[in-house]
Amino acid sequence: MSEPTRTRRLVSPSPEETHRLGVKLGQLLEPGDFVGLVGDLGAGKTHLVRGVAEGAGVASSEVASPTFAIVYPYDGRIPLYHADLYRLADYEELYATGFMDLPGEGRAMLVEWLDRIPQAAPRDFLRVTLRHEGEDARSLEVEAFGARSAALLDAWLG
Ligand SMILES: Nc1ncnc2c1ncn2[C@@H]1O[C@H](COP(=O)(O)OP(=O)(O)OP(=O)(O)O)[C@@H](O)[C@H]1O
Ligand SMILES: [Mg+2]
């Protein structure tokens, strides 16, 4: 993997703060944006996605934890896909699902467990790595790969 164009680190002291960060990102997302979420079980990937979806104008009742399906479509201010690669074995299996055709549909993509299949990411994407820092704190390492994602990161976290 090439070096990130831009990196920011911060600590979220609570689930509420992580949600608020997600809402702000969701307000900035445009069709075609790709955000990969990385982190252990319970790190807060889905929690952050719920905020992003809310910020993008998706009704919160729509947001699932994509345990059984690989991809969920949401309709908000812009259309989103929320995907989880946890149960996929490799790139071949992902490819067979048609996943690689999805970005062409002009939706923004939120992809949990991107580290399972890094080839799922397009050339320009944002990667958010969440880590446990105690009971209610999580560190977020946000890496932008490419010009659009660097601009998105600047607008999101300054
Ligand atoms: N600062 C924080 N930010 C986000 N979530 C937090 C924070 N502190 C505690 N939590 C809690 O951690 C849990 C995160 O769960 P979540 O389902 O988002 O994890 P996940 O990374 O999607 O895990 P999985 O890989 O199992 O899907 C939630 O119960 C949330 O309330
Ligand atoms: Mg999850």
PDB file of C-alpha atoms and ligand atoms in Angstrom:
ATOM      1  CA  MET A   1       0.000   0.000   0.000  1.00  0.00           C
ATOM      2  CA  SER A   2       1.335   3.447  -0.867  1.00  0.00           C
ATOM      3  CA  GLU A   3       1.857   6.157   1.727  1.00  0.00           C
ATOM      4  CA  PRO A   4      -1.160   8.227   2.758  1.00  0.00           C
ATOM      5  CA  THR A   5      -1.484  11.732   1.284  1.00  0.00           C
ATOM      6  CA  ARG A   6      -2.567  13.060   4.683  1.00  0.00           C
ATOM      7  CA  THR A   7      -3.012  11.627   8.200  1.00  0.00           C
ATOM      8  CA  ARG A   8      -4.834  12.897  11.294  1.00  0.00           C
ATOM      9  CA  ARG A   9      -5.102  11.309  14.734  1.00  0.00           C
ATOM     10  CA  LEU A  10      -7.547  12.101  17.472  1.00  0.00           C
ATOM     11  CA  VAL A  11      -9.146  10.529  20.513  1.00  0.00           C
ATOM     12  CA  SER A  12     -12.891  10.277  20.923  1.00  0.00           C
ATOM     13  CA  PRO A  13     -13.682  10.135  24.648  1.00  0.00           C
ATOM     14  CA  SER A  14     -17.241   8.776  24.249  1.00  0.00           C
ATOM     15  CA  PRO A  15     -19.678   7.047  21.896  1.00  0.00           C
ATOM     16  CA  GLU A  16     -21.510  10.376  21.595  1.00  0.00           C
ATOM     17  CA  GLU A  17     -18.368  12.128  20.360  1.00  0.00           C
ATOM     18  CA  THR A  18     -17.706   9.364  17.818  1.00  0.00           C
ATOM     19  CA  HIS A  19     -21.303   9.720  16.623  1.00  0.00           C
ATOM     20  CA  ARG A  20     -20.898  13.491  16.305  1.00  0.00           C
ATOM     21  CA  LEU A  21     -17.712  12.992  14.264  1.00  0.00           C
ATOM     22  CA  GLY A  22     -19.615  10.602  12.020  1.00  0.00           C
ATOM     23  CA  VAL A  23     -22.450  13.071  11.479  1.00  0.00           C
ATOM     24  CA  LYS A  24     -19.983  15.728  10.371  1.00  0.00           C
ATOM     25  CA  LEU A  25     -18.328  13.346   7.909  1.00  0.00           C
ATOM     26  CA  GLY A  26     -21.736  12.319   6.576  1.00  0.00           C
ATOM     27  CA  GLN A  27     -22.591  15.952   5.862  1.00  0.00           C
ATOM     28  CA  LEU A  28     -19.471  16.233   3.704  1.00  0.00           C
ATOM     29  CA  LEU A  29     -19.709  12.973   1.741  1.00  0.00           C
ATOM     30  CA  GLU A  30     -20.294  13.103  -1.981  1.00  0.00           C
ATOM     31  CA  PRO A  31     -21.246  10.341  -4.415  1.00  0.00           C
ATOM     32  CA  GLY A  32     -18.166   8.280  -5.238  1.00  0.00           C
ATOM     33  CA  ASP A  33     -16.438   8.837  -1.884  1.00  0.00           C
ATOM     34  CA  PHE A  34     -15.091   5.672  -0.245  1.00  0.00           C
ATOM     35  CA  VAL A  35     -14.489   5.345   3.492  1.00  0.00           C
ATOM     36  CA  GLY A  36     -12.883   2.162   4.815  1.00  0.00           C
ATOM     37  CA  LEU A  37     -13.297   1.327   8.508  1.00  0.00           C
ATOM     38  CA  VAL A  38     -10.681  -0.752  10.309  1.00  0.00           C
ATOM     39  CA  GLY A  39     -10.613  -1.922  13.924  1.00  0.00           C
ATOM     40  CA  ASP A  40     -11.224  -4.860  16.260  1.00  0.00           C
ATOM     41  CA  LEU A  41     -14.622  -6.193  17.284  1.00  0.00           C
ATOM     42  CA  GLY A  42     -16.394  -3.434  19.197  1.00  0.00           C
ATOM     43  CA  ALA A  43     -13.916  -0.752  18.166  1.00  0.00           C
ATOM     44  CA  GLY A  44     -16.782   1.456  16.975  1.00  0.00           C
ATOM     45  CA  LYS A  45     -16.880   1.015  13.191  1.00  0.00           C
ATOM     46  CA  THR A  46     -20.651   0.557  13.004  1.00  0.00           C
ATOM     47  CA  HIS A  47     -21.164   3.270  15.622  1.00  0.00           C
ATOM     48  CA  LEU A  48     -19.255   5.734  13.453  1.00  0.00           C
ATOM     49  CA  VAL A  49     -21.164   4.595  10.349  1.00  0.00           C
ATOM     50  CA  ARG A  50     -24.483   5.313  12.101  1.00  0.00           C
ATOM     51  CA  GLY A  51     -23.334   8.890  12.588  1.00  0.00           C
ATOM     52  CA  VAL A  52     -22.178   9.159   8.994  1.00  0.00           C
ATOM     53  CA  ALA A  53     -25.507   7.849   7.743  1.00  0.00           C
ATOM     54  CA  GLU A  54     -27.385  10.356   9.910  1.00  0.00           C
ATOM     55  CA  GLY A  55     -25.204  13.171   8.587  1.00  0.00           C
ATOM     56  CA  ALA A  56     -25.942  12.011   5.052  1.00  0.00           C
ATOM     57  CA  GLY A  57     -29.667  12.207   5.765  1.00  0.00           C
ATOM     58  CA  VAL A  58     -30.431   8.502   6.172  1.00  0.00           C
ATOM     59  CA  ALA A  59     -33.183   7.581   8.653  1.00  0.00           C
ATOM     60  CA  SER A  60     -31.461   5.898  11.619  1.00  0.00           C
ATOM     61  CA  SER A  61     -33.943   2.991  11.522  1.00  0.00           C
ATOM     62  CA  GLU A  62     -32.476   2.048   8.152  1.00  0.00           C
ATOM     63  CA  VAL A  63     -28.975   1.512   9.490  1.00  0.00           C
ATOM     64  CA  ALA A  64     -28.201  -2.113  10.202  1.00  0.00           C
ATOM     65  CA  SER A  65     -25.154  -3.989  11.332  1.00  0.00           C
ATOM     66  CA  PRO A  66     -24.491  -5.775   8.059  1.00  0.00           C
ATOM     67  CA  THR A  67     -23.932  -9.185   9.552  1.00  0.00           C
ATOM     68  CA  PHE A  68     -25.727 -11.391   7.076  1.00  0.00           C
ATOM     69  CA  ALA A  69     -25.687  -9.332   3.907  1.00  0.00           C
ATOM     70  CA  ILE A  70     -22.411  -7.994   2.591  1.00  0.00           C
ATOM     71  CA  VAL A  71     -23.842  -4.697   1.388  1.00  0.00           C
ATOM     72  CA  TYR A  72     -26.790  -2.530   2.440  1.00  0.00           C
ATOM     73  CA  PRO A  73     -28.003   0.393   0.291  1.00  0.00           C
ATOM     74  CA  TYR A  74     -29.263   3.537   2.093  1.00  0.00           C
ATOM     75  CA  ASP A  75     -30.976   6.536   0.579  1.00  0.00           C
ATOM     76  CA  GLY A  76     -30.330   9.935   2.090  1.00  0.00           C
ATOM     77  CA  ARG A  77     -29.206  13.316   0.754  1.00  0.00           C
ATOM     78  CA  ILE A  78     -26.928  11.134  -1.307  1.00  0.00           C
ATOM     79  CA  PRO A  79     -27.177   7.372  -1.763  1.00  0.00           C
ATOM     80  CA  LEU A  80     -24.828   5.254   0.348  1.00  0.00           C
ATOM     81  CA  TYR A  81     -23.675   1.682   0.505  1.00  0.00           C
ATOM     82  CA  HIS A  82     -22.721   0.199   3.897  1.00  0.00           C
ATOM     83  CA  ALA A  83     -20.669  -2.960   3.549  1.00  0.00           C
ATOM     84  CA  ASP A  84     -18.931  -5.384   5.903  1.00  0.00           C
ATOM     85  CA  LEU A  85     -16.165  -7.621   4.582  1.00  0.00           C
ATOM     86  CA  TYR A  86     -15.742  -9.610   7.805  1.00  0.00           C
ATOM     87  CA  ARG A  87     -17.139 -12.867   6.463  1.00  0.00           C
ATOM     88  CA  LEU A  88     -15.443 -12.844   3.084  1.00  0.00           C
ATOM     89  CA  ALA A  89     -12.437 -15.045   2.478  1.00  0.00           C
ATOM     90  CA  ASP A  90     -10.558 -13.124  -0.163  1.00  0.00           C
ATOM     91  CA  TYR A  91     -10.694 -10.776  -3.129  1.00  0.00           C
ATOM     92  CA  GLU A  92     -11.952 -13.530  -5.465  1.00  0.00           C
ATOM     93  CA  GLU A  93     -14.992 -14.044  -3.291  1.00  0.00           C
ATOM     94  CA  LEU A  94     -15.639 -10.308  -3.043  1.00  0.00           C
ATOM     95  CA  TYR A  95     -15.285  -9.898  -6.787  1.00  0.00           C
ATOM     96  CA  ALA A  96     -17.839 -12.661  -7.351  1.00  0.00           C
ATOM     97  CA  THR A  97     -20.426 -10.663  -5.374  1.00  0.00           C
ATOM     98  CA  GLY A  98     -20.248  -7.798  -7.895  1.00  0.00           C
ATOM     99  CA  PHE A  99     -18.929  -5.451  -5.184  1.00  0.00           C
ATOM    100  CA  MET A 100     -16.316  -3.948  -7.476  1.00  0.00           C
ATOM    101  CA  ASP A 101     -19.054  -2.609  -9.781  1.00  0.00           C
ATOM    102  CA  LEU A 102     -20.752  -0.672  -6.970  1.00  0.00           C
ATOM    103  CA  PRO A 103     -18.655   2.533  -6.913  1.00  0.00           C
ATOM    104  CA  GLY A 104     -19.641   3.074 -10.537  1.00  0.00           C
ATOM    105  CA  GLU A 105     -23.220   3.537  -9.369  1.00  0.00           C
ATOM    106  CA  GLY A 106     -22.246   6.908  -7.925  1.00  0.00           C
ATOM    107  CA  ARG A 107     -22.938   6.121  -4.294  1.00  0.00           C
ATOM    108  CA  ALA A 108     -20.672   6.858  -1.371  1.00  0.00           C
ATOM    109  CA  MET A 109     -19.274   3.687   0.183  1.00  0.00           C
ATOM    110  CA  LEU A 110     -18.730   2.866   3.865  1.00  0.00           C
ATOM    111  CA  VAL A 111     -16.818  -0.393   4.205  1.00  0.00           C
ATOM    112  CA  GLU A 112     -16.157  -2.123   7.546  1.00  0.00           C
ATOM    113  CA  TRP A 113     -13.194  -4.520   7.865  1.00  0.00           C
ATOM    114  CA  LEU A 114     -11.455  -3.057   4.814  1.00  0.00           C
ATOM    115  CA  ASP A 115      -8.180  -4.548   6.118  1.00  0.00           C
ATOM    116  CA  ARG A 116      -9.592  -8.003   5.346  1.00  0.00           C
ATOM    117  CA  ILE A 117      -9.547  -7.218   1.626  1.00  0.00           C
ATOM    118  CA  PRO A 118      -7.539  -4.033   1.004  1.00  0.00           C
ATOM    119  CA  GLN A 119      -7.938  -4.461  -2.762  1.00  0.00           C
ATOM    120  CA  ALA A 120     -11.596  -3.513  -2.296  1.00  0.00           C
ATOM    121  CA  ALA A 121     -10.537   0.142  -2.012  1.00  0.00           C
ATOM    122  CA  PRO A 122     -10.383   2.409  -5.038  1.00  0.00           C
ATOM    123  CA  ARG A 123      -7.351   4.582  -5.803  1.00  0.00           C
ATOM    124  CA  ASP A 124      -8.666   7.528  -3.797  1.00  0.00           C
ATOM    125  CA  PHE A 125     -10.130   6.679  -0.404  1.00  0.00           C
ATOM    126  CA  LEU A 126     -10.241   7.500   3.284  1.00  0.00           C
ATOM    127  CA  ARG A 127      -9.235   4.893   5.874  1.00  0.00           C
ATOM    128  CA  VAL A 128     -10.336   5.238   9.483  1.00  0.00           C
ATOM    129  CA  THR A 129      -8.632   2.939  12.003  1.00  0.00           C
ATOM    130  CA  LEU A 130     -10.327   2.788  15.419  1.00  0.00           C
ATOM    131  CA  ARG A 131      -8.570   1.464  18.517  1.00  0.00           C
ATOM    132  CA  HIS A 132      -9.736   0.819  22.066  1.00  0.00           C
ATOM    133  CA  GLU A 133      -8.236   3.293  24.531  1.00  0.00           C
ATOM    134  CA  GLY A 134     -10.075   2.097  27.621  1.00  0.00           C
ATOM    135  CA  GLU A 135     -13.782   1.565  28.283  1.00  0.00           C
ATOM    136  CA  ASP A 136     -15.261   4.566  26.488  1.00  0.00           C
ATOM    137  CA  ALA A 137     -12.367   6.102  24.609  1.00  0.00           C
ATOM    138  CA  ARG A 138     -11.319   5.266  21.070  1.00  0.00           C
ATOM    139  CA  SER A 139      -8.463   6.624  19.031  1.00  0.00           C
ATOM    140  CA  LEU A 140      -9.136   7.366  15.396  1.00  0.00           C
ATOM    141  CA  GLU A 141      -6.327   7.346  12.872  1.00  0.00           C
ATOM    142  CA  VAL A 142      -7.608   8.836   9.639  1.00  0.00           C
ATOM    143  CA  GLU A 143      -5.546   8.391   6.501  1.00  0.00           C
ATOM    144  CA  ALA A 144      -6.402   9.976   3.170  1.00  0.00           C
ATOM    145  CA  PHE A 145      -5.108   8.348   0.015  1.00  0.00           C
ATOM    146  CA  GLY A 146      -5.483  10.692  -2.945  1.00  0.00           C
ATOM    147  CA  ALA A 147      -6.509  14.300  -3.555  1.00  0.00           C
ATOM    148  CA  ARG A 148     -10.265  14.026  -3.067  1.00  0.00           C
ATOM    149  CA  SER A 149      -9.909  12.129   0.196  1.00  0.00           C
ATOM    150  CA  ALA A 150      -7.290  14.596   1.474  1.00  0.00           C
ATOM    151  CA  ALA A 151      -9.753  17.432   0.789  1.00  0.00           C
ATOM    152  CA  LEU A 152     -12.490  15.464   2.526  1.00  0.00           C
ATOM    153  CA  LEU A 153     -10.233  14.893   5.546  1.00  0.00           C
ATOM    154  CA  ASP A 154      -9.338  18.599   5.714  1.00  0.00           C
ATOM    155  CA  ALA A 155     -13.009  19.578   5.611  1.00  0.00           C
ATOM    156  CA  TRP A 156     -13.872  16.944   8.221  1.00  0.00           C
ATOM    157  CA  LEU A 157     -11.148  17.414  10.839  1.00  0.00           C
ATOM    158  CA  GLY A 158      -9.421  20.636   9.732  1.00  0.00           C
TER     159      GLY A 158
HETATM  160  N1  LIG B   1     -15.600   6.429  22.088  1.00  0.00           N
HETATM  161  C1  LIG B   1     -16.381   5.471  21.549  1.00  0.00           C
HETATM  162  N2  LIG B   1     -16.645   5.491  20.224  1.00  0.00           N
HETATM  163  C2  LIG B   1     -17.401   4.529  19.665  1.00  0.00           C
HETATM  164  N3  LIG B   1     -17.986   3.515  20.314  1.00  0.00           N
HETATM  165  C3  LIG B   1     -17.766   3.438  21.642  1.00  0.00           C
HETATM  166  C4  LIG B   1     -16.961   4.406  22.319  1.00  0.00           C
HETATM  167  N4  LIG B   1     -16.934   4.077  23.623  1.00  0.00           N
HETATM  168  C5  LIG B   1     -17.671   2.973  23.762  1.00  0.00           C
HETATM  169  N5  LIG B   1     -18.181   2.583  22.585  1.00  0.00           N
HETATM  170  C6  LIG B   1     -19.052   1.398  22.413  1.00  0.00           C
HETATM  171  O1  LIG B   1     -18.336   0.431  21.672  1.00  0.00           O
HETATM  172  C7  LIG B   1     -19.242  -0.328  20.875  1.00  0.00           C
HETATM  173  C8  LIG B   1     -18.820  -0.290  19.415  1.00  0.00           C
HETATM  174  O2  LIG B   1     -19.596  -1.209  18.712  1.00  0.00           O
HETATM  175  P1  LIG B   1     -19.641  -1.258  17.128  1.00  0.00           P
HETATM  176  O3  LIG B   1     -20.734  -2.200  16.778  1.00  0.00           O
HETATM  177  O4  LIG B   1     -19.680   0.105  16.574  1.00  0.00           O
HETATM  178  O5  LIG B   1     -18.206  -1.908  16.818  1.00  0.00           O
HETATM  179  P2  LIG B   1     -17.661  -2.462  15.447  1.00  0.00           P
HETATM  180  O6  LIG B   1     -16.276  -1.908  15.312  1.00  0.00           O
HETATM  181  O7  LIG B   1     -18.607  -2.206  14.340  1.00  0.00           O
HETATM  182  O8  LIG B   1     -17.543  -4.030  15.758  1.00  0.00           O
HETATM  183  P3  LIG B   1     -17.837  -5.298  14.799  1.00  0.00           P
HETATM  184  O9  LIG B   1     -16.566  -5.553  14.069  1.00  0.00           O
HETATM  185  O10 LIG B   1     -18.142  -6.383  15.783  1.00  0.00           O
HETATM  186  O11 LIG B   1     -18.970  -4.980  13.887  1.00  0.00           O
HETATM  187  C9  LIG B   1     -20.627   0.278  21.064  1.00  0.00           C
HETATM  188  O12 LIG B   1     -21.308  -0.489  22.023  1.00  0.00           O
HETATM  189  C10 LIG B   1     -20.312   1.668  21.599  1.00  0.00           C
HETATM  190  O13 LIG B   1     -21.335   2.166  22.428  1.00  0.00           O
HETATM  191 MG    MG B   2     -19.587  -3.412  12.919  1.00  0.00          MG
END
